[in-house]
Coordinates of C-alpha atoms in Angstrom, one line a residue:
M1 CA 174.0 3.3 -69.1
I2 CA 175.6 0.0 -70.2
H3 CA 177.9 0.3 -73.2
S4 CA 178.5 -2.5 -75.6
I5 CA 182.0 -1.1 -76.3
Q6 CA 184.5 1.0 -74.5
A7 CA 188.1 2.2 -74.7
Q8 CA 189.8 1.2 -71.5
V9 CA 192.7 3.5 -70.6
C10 CA 195.2 1.9 -68.2
T11 CA 196.4 4.4 -65.6
E12 CA 199.2 2.2 -64.5
S13 CA 200.6 1.9 -68.0
I14 CA 200.7 5.7 -68.4
R15 CA 202.5 6.0 -65.0
N16 CA 205.0 3.4 -66.2
N17 CA 205.5 5.3 -69.5
I18 CA 206.2 8.6 -67.6
A19 CA 208.8 6.8 -65.5
A20 CA 210.3 5.3 -68.7
I21 CA 210.7 8.8 -70.1
R22 CA 212.1 10.2 -66.8
R23 CA 214.8 7.5 -66.9
R24 CA 216.1 9.0 -70.1
L25 CA 216.3 12.5 -68.8
S26 CA 218.7 14.5 -66.6
P27 CA 217.2 15.5 -63.3
N28 CA 216.7 19.1 -64.3
T29 CA 214.9 18.3 -67.6
E30 CA 211.1 18.9 -67.5
I31 CA 208.4 17.0 -69.2
C32 CA 205.9 18.9 -71.3
A33 CA 203.3 16.3 -71.8
V34 CA 201.5 16.6 -75.2
I35 CA 197.8 16.0 -74.7
K36 CA 196.3 17.6 -77.7
A37 CA 193.6 15.9 -79.7
D38 CA 191.9 14.7 -76.5
A39 CA 195.2 13.1 -75.3
Y40 CA 195.8 11.4 -78.6
G41 CA 192.3 9.9 -78.5
H42 CA 192.7 8.5 -75.0
G43 CA 190.5 11.0 -73.3
V44 CA 192.0 14.0 -71.5
R45 CA 189.7 13.4 -68.6
C46 CA 191.3 10.0 -68.1
V47 CA 194.8 11.2 -68.6
L48 CA 195.0 14.6 -66.8
P49 CA 194.7 13.2 -63.3
I50 CA 197.6 10.8 -63.9
L51 CA 199.8 13.7 -65.1
Q52 CA 198.9 15.7 -62.0
E53 CA 199.7 12.8 -59.7
A54 CA 203.0 12.2 -61.5
N55 CA 204.0 15.9 -61.1
I56 CA 204.3 16.5 -64.8
E57 CA 205.6 20.1 -65.1
R58 CA 203.7 21.3 -68.2
T59 CA 201.2 20.2 -70.7
V60 CA 201.0 21.0 -74.4
V61 CA 197.9 21.4 -76.6
A62 CA 197.3 22.5 -80.2
H63 CA 194.5 25.0 -79.8
L64 CA 193.4 27.6 -77.4
E65 CA 190.1 25.8 -76.6
E66 CA 192.0 22.7 -75.6
G67 CA 194.0 24.8 -73.1
L68 CA 191.0 26.5 -71.7
E69 CA 189.4 23.0 -71.2
L70 CA 192.4 21.9 -69.2
R71 CA 191.9 25.0 -66.9
R72 CA 188.3 24.1 -66.5
L73 CA 189.4 20.6 -65.5
G74 CA 191.6 22.0 -62.8
W75 CA 195.1 21.9 -64.3
I76 CA 197.0 24.8 -62.7
R77 CA 200.5 24.2 -64.1
P78 CA 201.8 25.8 -67.4
I79 CA 200.1 25.0 -70.7
L80 CA 201.8 25.7 -74.1
C81 CA 199.6 26.2 -77.1
L82 CA 201.4 25.1 -80.3
C83 CA 199.2 26.6 -83.0
P84 CA 199.3 30.4 -83.5
F85 CA 195.6 31.1 -82.9
L86 CA 196.2 34.8 -82.7
A87 CA 197.2 34.8 -86.4
V88 CA 193.5 34.5 -87.5
G89 CA 190.3 36.3 -87.1
S90 CA 189.3 40.0 -87.0
A91 CA 191.2 42.4 -84.8
Q92 CA 188.5 42.2 -82.2
Q93 CA 188.5 38.4 -82.2
R94 CA 192.3 38.4 -81.8
I95 CA 192.0 40.7 -78.8
Q96 CA 189.3 38.5 -77.3
N97 CA 191.4 35.3 -77.8
A98 CA 194.4 37.1 -76.4
L99 CA 192.4 38.1 -73.3
S100 CA 191.3 34.5 -72.9
A101 CA 194.9 33.2 -73.1
V102 CA 196.4 35.8 -70.7
T103 CA 193.6 35.4 -68.2
A104 CA 194.0 31.6 -68.3
N105 CA 197.8 31.9 -68.1
I106 CA 198.3 30.0 -71.3
L107 CA 201.6 30.2 -73.1
C108 CA 201.0 31.3 -76.7
T109 CA 203.2 30.4 -79.7
V110 CA 203.6 33.6 -81.6
T111 CA 204.6 34.2 -85.2
S112 CA 204.2 37.9 -85.8
V113 CA 204.4 41.3 -84.2
A114 CA 200.7 41.7 -84.7
E115 CA 200.1 38.7 -82.4
T116 CA 202.4 40.1 -79.7
E117 CA 200.7 43.5 -79.9
A118 CA 197.3 41.8 -79.3
L119 CA 198.8 40.1 -76.3
S120 CA 200.3 43.3 -75.0
L121 CA 196.9 44.9 -75.1
A122 CA 195.4 42.0 -73.3
A123 CA 198.2 42.2 -70.7
N124 CA 197.5 45.8 -70.1
Q125 CA 193.8 45.1 -69.6
T126 CA 194.3 42.2 -67.2
G127 CA 197.3 43.5 -65.4
R128 CA 199.2 40.3 -66.1
R129 CA 202.2 39.6 -68.3
A130 CA 201.5 37.6 -71.4
R131 CA 203.7 34.5 -71.7
V132 CA 204.8 33.4 -75.1
E133 CA 207.0 30.8 -76.9
I134 CA 208.7 31.2 -80.2
K135 CA 209.2 28.3 -82.7
I136 CA 212.3 28.1 -84.9
D137 CA 212.1 26.1 -88.1
S138 CA 215.3 24.2 -88.1
G139 CA 214.3 22.1 -91.1
M140 CA 210.7 20.8 -90.5
G141 CA 209.5 23.2 -93.2
R142 CA 206.1 23.7 -91.6
M143 CA 205.8 26.6 -89.1
G144 CA 208.2 28.9 -87.3
F145 CA 211.0 31.4 -88.0
L146 CA 214.1 30.6 -90.0
P147 CA 217.0 31.2 -87.6
S148 CA 218.0 34.5 -89.1
D149 CA 214.5 35.9 -88.9
G150 CA 213.9 34.4 -85.5
E151 CA 216.8 36.2 -84.0
K152 CA 215.3 39.6 -85.1
F153 CA 211.9 38.6 -83.8
V154 CA 213.2 37.6 -80.4
A155 CA 214.9 40.9 -80.1
T156 CA 211.7 42.7 -80.9
V157 CA 209.6 40.7 -78.4
A158 CA 212.2 41.0 -75.7
R159 CA 211.7 44.8 -75.8
M160 CA 208.0 44.5 -75.0
P161 CA 207.6 44.9 -71.2
Q162 CA 204.2 43.2 -71.1
I163 CA 205.5 40.0 -72.6
A164 CA 207.8 37.3 -71.2
I165 CA 209.5 34.8 -73.6
E166 CA 209.0 31.6 -71.7
G167 CA 210.6 29.3 -74.2
I168 CA 212.0 28.8 -77.7
Y169 CA 211.5 25.4 -79.4
T170 CA 211.9 23.5 -82.6
H171 CA 210.4 20.3 -84.0
F172 CA 212.2 17.3 -85.5
A173 CA 210.9 16.1 -88.9
S174 CA 212.3 12.6 -88.9
S175 CA 213.5 11.5 -85.5
D176 CA 211.6 8.3 -85.9
D177 CA 213.6 7.4 -89.1
E178 CA 216.3 4.7 -89.0
D179 CA 218.8 7.3 -90.0
L180 CA 219.2 10.2 -87.5
T181 CA 221.5 12.3 -89.7
Y182 CA 218.9 14.9 -90.5
T183 CA 217.7 15.0 -86.8
Q184 CA 221.3 15.8 -85.9
H185 CA 221.4 18.5 -88.6
Q186 CA 218.2 20.1 -87.1
L187 CA 219.6 19.9 -83.6
D188 CA 222.9 21.5 -84.7
T189 CA 220.9 24.3 -86.3
F190 CA 218.9 24.9 -83.2
N191 CA 221.8 24.8 -80.9
T192 CA 223.7 27.3 -83.0
F193 CA 220.6 29.6 -82.8
R194 CA 220.5 29.1 -79.0
D195 CA 224.2 29.9 -78.6
R196 CA 223.8 33.1 -80.7
L197 CA 220.9 34.3 -78.5
S198 CA 222.8 33.4 -75.3
G199 CA 225.6 35.7 -76.4
Q200 CA 223.2 38.6 -76.6
G201 CA 221.8 38.5 -73.1
F202 CA 218.2 37.8 -73.8
T203 CA 216.1 36.3 -71.0
I204 CA 214.6 33.0 -72.2
G205 CA 212.8 30.6 -70.0
G206 CA 214.1 27.5 -71.7
Y207 CA 214.7 25.6 -74.9
H208 CA 213.1 22.4 -76.1
A209 CA 213.3 20.1 -79.2
A210 CA 212.9 16.4 -78.3
N211 CA 209.7 14.6 -79.2
S212 CA 208.9 11.0 -78.2
A213 CA 211.3 9.3 -80.6
A214 CA 214.1 11.7 -79.8
V215 CA 213.7 11.1 -76.1
F216 CA 214.5 7.5 -76.6
R217 CA 216.8 7.7 -79.7
A218 CA 218.7 11.0 -79.4
T219 CA 218.9 11.7 -75.7
H220 CA 221.4 14.5 -76.3
S221 CA 218.6 16.5 -77.8
C222 CA 216.8 16.6 -74.5
L223 CA 217.4 20.2 -73.5
D224 CA 215.6 22.2 -70.7
S225 CA 212.4 20.2 -71.4
V226 CA 211.0 17.5 -73.7
R227 CA 207.7 17.1 -75.5
P228 CA 206.7 13.5 -75.4
G229 CA 203.3 12.7 -76.9
L230 CA 203.0 9.2 -78.4
A231 CA 205.4 7.6 -75.8
L232 CA 203.2 8.8 -72.9
Y233 CA 200.5 6.4 -74.2
G234 CA 203.0 3.6 -74.8
Y235 CA 203.2 3.5 -78.6
W236 CA 206.2 3.6 -80.8
G237 CA 206.6 5.2 -84.2
G238 CA 210.3 4.5 -84.7
P239 CA 212.0 1.5 -86.2
V240 CA 210.2 -1.7 -85.3
G241 CA 213.4 -3.3 -84.0
Q242 CA 214.1 -0.4 -81.6
R243 CA 210.9 -0.4 -79.7
P244 CA 211.7 0.3 -76.0
D245 CA 210.7 -2.6 -73.8
D246 CA 209.6 -0.3 -71.1
L247 CA 206.8 1.4 -73.1
L248 CA 203.4 -0.1 -72.4
P249 CA 200.4 0.6 -74.6
A250 CA 197.7 2.3 -72.5
M251 CA 194.5 1.7 -74.3
R252 CA 192.5 -1.3 -75.4
I253 CA 189.1 -1.3 -77.1
V254 CA 186.8 -4.0 -75.7
A255 CA 183.4 -4.8 -77.0
R256 CA 180.6 -7.3 -76.4
L257 CA 179.3 -9.4 -79.2
T258 CA 175.8 -8.2 -79.9
S259 CA 174.9 -11.2 -82.1
V260 CA 176.1 -14.7 -82.6
R261 CA 174.4 -16.9 -85.2
R262 CA 174.9 -19.6 -87.8
V263 CA 174.8 -19.3 -91.5
P264 CA 175.1 -21.9 -94.2
A265 CA 178.0 -22.5 -96.6
G266 CA 177.9 -20.2 -99.6
Y267 CA 176.4 -17.4 -97.7
P268 CA 177.4 -13.7 -98.4
I269 CA 178.6 -11.5 -95.6
G270 CA 178.2 -7.7 -95.6
Y271 CA 178.0 -5.0 -98.2
G272 CA 179.2 -5.9 -101.6
R273 CA 179.2 -9.6 -100.7
T274 CA 183.0 -9.5 -100.6
F275 CA 183.1 -12.6 -98.4
V276 CA 181.2 -15.8 -99.0
T277 CA 181.3 -18.6 -96.4
S278 CA 183.0 -21.8 -97.7
R279 CA 181.4 -23.9 -94.9
P280 CA 178.6 -23.7 -92.4
S281 CA 179.8 -20.9 -90.2
L282 CA 179.3 -19.2 -86.9
I283 CA 179.4 -15.4 -87.2
G284 CA 179.5 -12.6 -84.6
I285 CA 178.7 -8.9 -84.8
V286 CA 181.0 -6.4 -83.1
P287 CA 179.5 -3.0 -82.4
I288 CA 182.2 -0.9 -84.0
G289 CA 182.5 0.5 -87.6
Y290 CA 184.2 3.1 -89.6
A291 CA 182.2 5.8 -87.9
D292 CA 184.1 4.9 -84.8
G293 CA 187.5 5.0 -86.5
Y294 CA 187.7 1.3 -87.3
R295 CA 188.8 1.7 -90.8
R296 CA 186.9 0.2 -93.8
L297 CA 190.3 -0.8 -95.2
L298 CA 190.3 -3.5 -92.5
S299 CA 187.5 -5.4 -94.3
N300 CA 188.6 -9.0 -94.7
N301 CA 192.0 -7.9 -93.5
A302 CA 192.2 -7.9 -89.7
V303 CA 191.6 -10.0 -86.5
M304 CA 190.1 -9.4 -83.2
T305 CA 190.6 -11.4 -80.0
L306 CA 188.0 -13.2 -78.0
A307 CA 188.8 -12.6 -74.3
A308 CA 189.7 -15.6 -72.1
K309 CA 186.9 -17.1 -70.0
P310 CA 186.7 -20.1 -67.7
G311 CA 187.9 -23.1 -69.7
Q312 CA 188.9 -21.1 -72.7
S313 CA 192.0 -19.1 -73.5
R314 CA 192.2 -16.0 -75.7
R315 CA 191.3 -16.8 -79.3
Q316 CA 191.9 -14.7 -82.5
V317 CA 189.1 -14.5 -84.9
P318 CA 189.2 -12.9 -88.4
V319 CA 187.2 -9.9 -89.6
I320 CA 185.1 -11.0 -92.6
G321 CA 183.1 -9.0 -95.0
R322 CA 183.2 -5.2 -95.2
V323 CA 183.4 -3.1 -92.1
S324 CA 180.1 -1.2 -91.9
M325 CA 179.5 2.2 -90.4
D326 CA 178.5 0.8 -87.0
Q327 CA 179.2 -2.9 -87.1
T328 CA 181.9 -5.4 -88.1
T329 CA 181.5 -9.2 -88.6
V330 CA 183.9 -11.8 -87.3
D331 CA 184.2 -15.5 -88.1
L332 CA 183.7 -17.5 -84.9
T333 CA 183.5 -20.9 -86.5
D334 CA 186.8 -22.2 -85.1
A335 CA 186.6 -20.4 -81.8
G336 CA 184.8 -23.0 -79.7
P337 CA 181.7 -22.1 -77.6
V338 CA 180.8 -18.5 -78.1
E339 CA 177.6 -16.6 -77.3
A340 CA 176.3 -13.0 -77.5
N341 CA 177.6 -10.8 -74.8
D342 CA 181.0 -12.5 -74.8
E343 CA 183.9 -10.0 -74.6
I344 CA 186.0 -9.3 -77.7
I345 CA 189.1 -7.2 -77.9
V346 CA 189.1 -4.9 -80.9
I347 CA 192.5 -3.3 -80.2
D348 CA 194.9 -5.0 -77.9
T349 CA 197.5 -3.6 -75.5
D350 CA 200.0 -6.3 -76.3
P351 CA 202.3 -4.4 -78.7
H352 CA 203.1 -7.6 -80.5
A353 CA 199.5 -8.7 -81.1
P354 CA 198.2 -8.5 -84.6
N355 CA 195.4 -6.2 -83.5
S356 CA 197.7 -3.8 -81.5
V357 CA 197.7 -0.1 -82.4
E358 CA 201.1 -0.4 -84.1
A359 CA 200.2 -3.6 -86.0
L360 CA 197.0 -1.9 -87.3
A361 CA 199.1 1.2 -88.3
R362 CA 201.5 -1.0 -90.3
K363 CA 198.6 -2.8 -92.0
L364 CA 197.0 0.4 -93.0
N365 CA 200.3 2.0 -94.0
T366 CA 199.9 4.8 -91.5
I367 CA 201.1 5.8 -88.1
P368 CA 200.0 4.9 -84.5
Y369 CA 198.9 8.6 -84.0
E370 CA 196.2 8.2 -86.7
I371 CA 194.8 5.0 -85.2
T372 CA 194.3 6.4 -81.7
T373 CA 193.1 9.9 -82.7
M374 CA 190.5 8.5 -85.1
I375 CA 188.7 6.5 -82.4
G376 CA 185.3 8.1 -82.4
S377 CA 183.4 9.9 -79.6
R378 CA 180.7 7.2 -79.5
I379 CA 183.2 4.9 -77.7
P380 CA 183.4 6.0 -74.1
R381 CA 186.9 6.3 -72.5
V382 CA 187.1 4.6 -69.1
S383 CA 190.1 4.6 -66.7
V384 CA 191.0 1.2 -65.5

């Protein structure tokens, strides 16, 4: 099938970004690549082979089903599931999920004794030890144990013979802020907790705290492993002036103009007639809309880029009228010769382009994560 639009995922850029992360780490620090939410919208089927080739030590997902999918795709290395999926459902459902996790050798984040008991039962049935990680809330205020409660919970789990504590981790609330004072406070809290456990002789696989921003801005927080997500794909959520030069955005969205036609001056464009041509105009239709994650807030407020072709360089063209569910209109009047089927770049890999992921995030007063994860399933992901 020929697609009029696709998300092109650059394998070389992801390789480059992995190398950029490695350069910030000590030789013994492992990378736990965060590939939840379909690899932040990039397509886990595109990204996983790159991680395998790059010898990434672990992957991180949010939900059990994401972890099981990685196993189906052939990933044999450790997988950490962040969300405590054993905290919900009936007793029978919890046991079934625990069996799935233990059988697939997925590391479970646990938040209660009931969850560890379900894992113990599953371990007895399968003849395999259940592997867990415990999250400490060092100041994020979302999920995890306060340090005082976490110490007691670790002691309880450590006495369960069917369970191995593979890791203990925390998550920074604001490592992408200009001021890193609070990040340092969280790290100090976590390190104090780690030191207290070390003095009690517990066997813990490792400790981790650093996310993407911390890897680049607070390298002293890179402990036994790190959990980069956004940086794997080449995007930056920290202060604009601190964007690392060696991060390369990995995905661009490229479409083909499905219609190019002329309209007279004074002609309304799109729903609500929010744009009216001031001159005879050449307009083009791009097959992407808000159903595909191209936000309606970009109506009359964004640009796309006509791809270069023989005799013509790249040209930026404005979005005009309202973004529809499936289509967006651009003004081609000043772009020179253009025809249907010409290539147009909706989202550019140039981080400084006005239609880059980061530029669109700033325009929409949001974050790069939201831009990439909202790209809809109708747009095929293709490795290039």
